[in-house]
Structures are given as C-alpha cells and as structure tokens.
CSV table of C-alpha atoms in Angstrom, one decimal:
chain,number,residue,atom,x,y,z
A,294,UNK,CA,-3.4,60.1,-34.9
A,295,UNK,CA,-3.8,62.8,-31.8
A,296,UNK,CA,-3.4,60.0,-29.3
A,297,UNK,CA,-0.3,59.9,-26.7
A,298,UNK,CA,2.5,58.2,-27.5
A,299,UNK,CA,4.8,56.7,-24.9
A,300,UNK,CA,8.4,55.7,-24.9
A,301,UNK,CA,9.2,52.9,-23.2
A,302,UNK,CA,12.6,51.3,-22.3
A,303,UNK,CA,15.7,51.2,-20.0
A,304,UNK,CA,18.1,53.7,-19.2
A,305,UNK,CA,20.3,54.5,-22.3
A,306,UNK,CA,17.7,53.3,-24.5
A,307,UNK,CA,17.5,56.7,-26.4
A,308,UNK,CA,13.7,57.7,-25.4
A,309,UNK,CA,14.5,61.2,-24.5
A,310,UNK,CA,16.5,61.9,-28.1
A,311,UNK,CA,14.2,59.8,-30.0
A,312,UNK,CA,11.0,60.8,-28.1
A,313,UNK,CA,12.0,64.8,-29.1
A,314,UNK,CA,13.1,64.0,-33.0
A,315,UNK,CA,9.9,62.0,-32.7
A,316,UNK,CA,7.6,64.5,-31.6
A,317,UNK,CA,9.1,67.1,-34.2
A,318,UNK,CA,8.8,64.9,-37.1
A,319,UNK,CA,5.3,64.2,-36.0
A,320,UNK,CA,4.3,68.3,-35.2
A,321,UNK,CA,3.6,66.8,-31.4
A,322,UNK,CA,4.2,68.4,-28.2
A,323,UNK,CA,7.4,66.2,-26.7
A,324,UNK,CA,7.9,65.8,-22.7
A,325,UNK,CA,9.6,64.2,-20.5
A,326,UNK,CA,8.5,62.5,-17.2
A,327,UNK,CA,12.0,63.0,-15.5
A,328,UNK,CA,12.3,66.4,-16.6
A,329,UNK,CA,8.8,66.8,-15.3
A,330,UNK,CA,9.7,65.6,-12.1
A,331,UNK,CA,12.3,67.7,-11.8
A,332,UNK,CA,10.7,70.7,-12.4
A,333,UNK,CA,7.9,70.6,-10.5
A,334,UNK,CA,9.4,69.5,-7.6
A,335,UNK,CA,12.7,70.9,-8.3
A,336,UNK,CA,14.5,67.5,-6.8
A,337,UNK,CA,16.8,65.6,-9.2
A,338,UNK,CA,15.7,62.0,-9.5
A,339,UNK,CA,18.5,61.2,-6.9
A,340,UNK,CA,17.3,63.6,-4.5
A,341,UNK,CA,14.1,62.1,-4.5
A,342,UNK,CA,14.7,58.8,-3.9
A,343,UNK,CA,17.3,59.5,-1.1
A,344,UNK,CA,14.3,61.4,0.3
A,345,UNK,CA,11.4,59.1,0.2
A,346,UNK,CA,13.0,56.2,-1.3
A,347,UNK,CA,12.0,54.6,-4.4
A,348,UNK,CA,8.6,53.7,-3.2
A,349,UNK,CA,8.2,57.7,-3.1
A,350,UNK,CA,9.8,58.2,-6.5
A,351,UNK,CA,7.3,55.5,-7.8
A,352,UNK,CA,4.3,57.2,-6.7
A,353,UNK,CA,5.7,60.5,-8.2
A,354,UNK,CA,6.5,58.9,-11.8
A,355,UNK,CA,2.7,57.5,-11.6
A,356,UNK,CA,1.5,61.1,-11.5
A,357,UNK,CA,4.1,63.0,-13.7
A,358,UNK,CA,3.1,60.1,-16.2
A,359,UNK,CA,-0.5,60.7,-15.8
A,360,UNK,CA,-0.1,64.9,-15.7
A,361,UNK,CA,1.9,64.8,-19.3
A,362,UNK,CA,-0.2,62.7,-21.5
A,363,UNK,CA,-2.4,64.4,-23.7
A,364,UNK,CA,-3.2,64.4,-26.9
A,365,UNK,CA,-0.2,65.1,-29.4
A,366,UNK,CA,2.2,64.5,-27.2
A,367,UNK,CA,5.4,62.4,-27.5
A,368,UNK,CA,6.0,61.3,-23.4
A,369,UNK,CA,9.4,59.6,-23.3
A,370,UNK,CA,9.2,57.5,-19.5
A,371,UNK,CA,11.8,56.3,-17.0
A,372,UNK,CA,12.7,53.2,-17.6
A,373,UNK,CA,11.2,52.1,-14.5
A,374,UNK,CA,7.7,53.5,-15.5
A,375,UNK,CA,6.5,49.5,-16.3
A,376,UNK,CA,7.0,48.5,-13.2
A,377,UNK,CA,3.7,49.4,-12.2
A,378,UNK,CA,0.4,47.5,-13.7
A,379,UNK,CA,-1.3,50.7,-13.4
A,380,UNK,CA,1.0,52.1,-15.4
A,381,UNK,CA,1.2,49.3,-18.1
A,382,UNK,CA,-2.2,49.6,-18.4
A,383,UNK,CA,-2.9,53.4,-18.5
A,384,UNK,CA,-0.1,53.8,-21.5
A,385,UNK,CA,-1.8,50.7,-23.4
A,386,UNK,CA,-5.5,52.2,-22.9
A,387,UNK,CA,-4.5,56.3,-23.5
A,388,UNK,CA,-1.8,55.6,-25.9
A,389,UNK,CA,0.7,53.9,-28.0
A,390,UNK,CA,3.6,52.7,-26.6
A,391,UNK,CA,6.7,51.9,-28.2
A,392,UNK,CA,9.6,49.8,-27.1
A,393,UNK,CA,12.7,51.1,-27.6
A,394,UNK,CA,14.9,47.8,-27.3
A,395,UNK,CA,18.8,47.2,-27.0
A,396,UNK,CA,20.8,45.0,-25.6
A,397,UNK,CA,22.5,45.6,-22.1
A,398,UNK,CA,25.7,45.9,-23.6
A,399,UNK,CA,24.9,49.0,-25.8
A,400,UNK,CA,22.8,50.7,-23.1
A,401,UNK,CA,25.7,50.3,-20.6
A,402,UNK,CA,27.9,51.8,-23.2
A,403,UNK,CA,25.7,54.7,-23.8
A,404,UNK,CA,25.5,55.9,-20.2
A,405,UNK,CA,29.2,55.7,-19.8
A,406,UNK,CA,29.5,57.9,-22.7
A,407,UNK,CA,27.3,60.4,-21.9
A,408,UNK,CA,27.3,60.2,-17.8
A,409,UNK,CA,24.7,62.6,-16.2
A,410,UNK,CA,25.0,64.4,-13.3
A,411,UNK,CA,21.5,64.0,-12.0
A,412,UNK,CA,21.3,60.5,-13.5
A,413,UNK,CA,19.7,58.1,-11.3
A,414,UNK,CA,21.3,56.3,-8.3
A,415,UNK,CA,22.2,52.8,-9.1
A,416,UNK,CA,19.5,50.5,-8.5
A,417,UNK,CA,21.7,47.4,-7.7
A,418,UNK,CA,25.2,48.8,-7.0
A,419,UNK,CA,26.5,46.6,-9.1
A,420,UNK,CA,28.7,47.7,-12.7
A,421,UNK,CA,26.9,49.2,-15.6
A,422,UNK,CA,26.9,46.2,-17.8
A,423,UNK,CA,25.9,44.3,-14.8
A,424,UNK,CA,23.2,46.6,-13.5
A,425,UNK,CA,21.8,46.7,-16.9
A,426,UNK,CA,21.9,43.1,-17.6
A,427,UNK,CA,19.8,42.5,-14.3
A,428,UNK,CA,17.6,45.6,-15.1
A,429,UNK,CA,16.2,43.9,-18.5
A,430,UNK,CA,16.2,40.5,-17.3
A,431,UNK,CA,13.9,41.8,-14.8
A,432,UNK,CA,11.7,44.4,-16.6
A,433,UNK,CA,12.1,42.9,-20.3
A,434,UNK,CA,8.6,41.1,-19.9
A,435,UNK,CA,7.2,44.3,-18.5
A,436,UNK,CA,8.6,46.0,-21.1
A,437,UNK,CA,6.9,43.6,-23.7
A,438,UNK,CA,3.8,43.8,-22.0
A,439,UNK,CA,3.3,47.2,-22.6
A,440,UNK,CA,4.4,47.9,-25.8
A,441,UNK,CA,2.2,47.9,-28.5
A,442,UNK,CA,5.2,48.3,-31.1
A,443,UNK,CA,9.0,47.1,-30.6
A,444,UNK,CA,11.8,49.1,-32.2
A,445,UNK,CA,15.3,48.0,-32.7
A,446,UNK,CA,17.2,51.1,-30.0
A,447,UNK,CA,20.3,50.3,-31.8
A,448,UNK,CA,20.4,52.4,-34.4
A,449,UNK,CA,21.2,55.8,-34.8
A,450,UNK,CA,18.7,58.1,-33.7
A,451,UNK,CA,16.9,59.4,-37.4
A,452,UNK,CA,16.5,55.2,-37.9
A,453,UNK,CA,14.7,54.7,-35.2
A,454,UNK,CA,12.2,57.4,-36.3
A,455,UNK,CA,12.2,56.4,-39.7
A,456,UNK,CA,11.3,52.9,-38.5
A,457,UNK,CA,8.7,54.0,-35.5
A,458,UNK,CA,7.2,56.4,-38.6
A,459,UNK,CA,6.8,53.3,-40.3
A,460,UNK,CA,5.5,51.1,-37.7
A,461,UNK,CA,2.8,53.8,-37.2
A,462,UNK,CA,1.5,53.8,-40.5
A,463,UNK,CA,0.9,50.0,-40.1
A,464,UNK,CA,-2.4,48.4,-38.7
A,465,UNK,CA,-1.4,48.3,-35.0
A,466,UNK,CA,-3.2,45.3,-32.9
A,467,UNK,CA,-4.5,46.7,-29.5
C-alpha cells in the first residue's frame, strides 16, 4: 500500500502518537496537519482562530490537509477536519481513513493530563467532559462517514497499531 492514510478523531483521541508509531511501523513519512499549520504560518491554532475566526482556521486545515497527503504518508488531522464534505470526501477518494474512537470520558481525561499550551481554544466554553461529549455527539456521524476502518482509541498506544496493522491486512470496502 503507498496510498495516504488519514487519522481521524477528536481531540485526545491519540492520532498524533498513534499516527507517528504508525508511520514508523509502516516505513511511512508521518505529518501532522496542526503542526503543519503551525509552521507554515507560524500562528498556534489559537492564534489563528482569534485572528480570522474558525471559518479562517477551516479554510487553512482544508489546505494543510490537501498540501501533506502524499503517498506514504501517515497524516494525523484535527479533529475538526470532518466537518467539511470536501474534506470527507478527499480523505475517502486519496486515502484510507481510520477512526480513532473513544468515548468522551477518556478523551476528556487525556487532555487534562497532558494539557497543551497551544491546544485549541474551547469550542463551546463549556467543561472538558462536557465539551467533549457535545463535540462527538455532533461530529460522531461525520466521523463514521469518513472512516473507512474504526479502531477502538482506548487502548494503549502499540494496540492500536497492532489492531490498525491488522485491519489493513484485511479486504477493506471502499
């Protein structure tokens, strides 16, 4: 396989650490779209939607999403990345996308754990567990939508690969 291969899930869902270990057990090239962003614009995530909103940061996930994939390349999203059909569809045609899926409760705990300083502004002002619990219930579908294989996000990190290693093997319906 030489095609892209998108991660896709919330916040705290583990795309980033997965997506690299990923990547390395694969002999792919591993990005990251919010890394992306902030190097080539040198903004934090934060910075940029104070700037131009989230209607601006939208727009510049689209093309830091479309700029990374290529072939051999693991491209771990923001969690926000399916909010766009575009988007959905560009993954799905270009790539495979995997699902990294947990409940709200383990996300929130996650990003409490490991809080970071250019994380992105809350999106509903509400608590963690909150937010998150409105985040999924709002993008699970999305999330589904896109994904052409689900993982269970709740294990630890080597797990997950061994299981996304697996699903790869497998026939995957397009």
């Amino acid at each position: 396989m030489t095609q892209p291969i998108f991660m896709i899930g919330a916040r705290g869902a583990g795309k980033t650490t997965v997506g690299s270990a990923l990547a390395q057990a694969l002999g792919f090239k591993f990005v990251d779209t919010d890394s992306y962003l902030l190097q080539t614009s040198k903004l934090s995530v934060a910075e940029i939607v104070e700037r131009e909103g989230w209607e601006g940061f939208r727009r510049r996930e689209t093309q830091a999403l479309e700029s990374t994939s290529a072939p051999q390349t693991v491209v771990a999203t923001g969690g926000g990345i399916v909010l766009a059909a575009e988007n959905r569809a560009f993954m799905r045609r270009t790539g495979t996308v995997i699902y990294l899926r947990s409940p709200a409760a383990t996300l929130a705990q996650r990003l409490e754990e490991s809080p970071l300083e250019d994380q992105r502004p809350t999106l509903t002002g509400k608590p963690i567990t909150e937010e998150m619990l409105q985040v999924l219930n709002e993008r699970e579908n999305l999330y589904q939508e896109a994904a052409h294989i689900v993982i269970d996000g709740t294990q630890d990190p080597a797990s997950i690969v061994d299981a996304i290693l697996d699903a790869l093997a497998a026939p995957v319906a397009r």
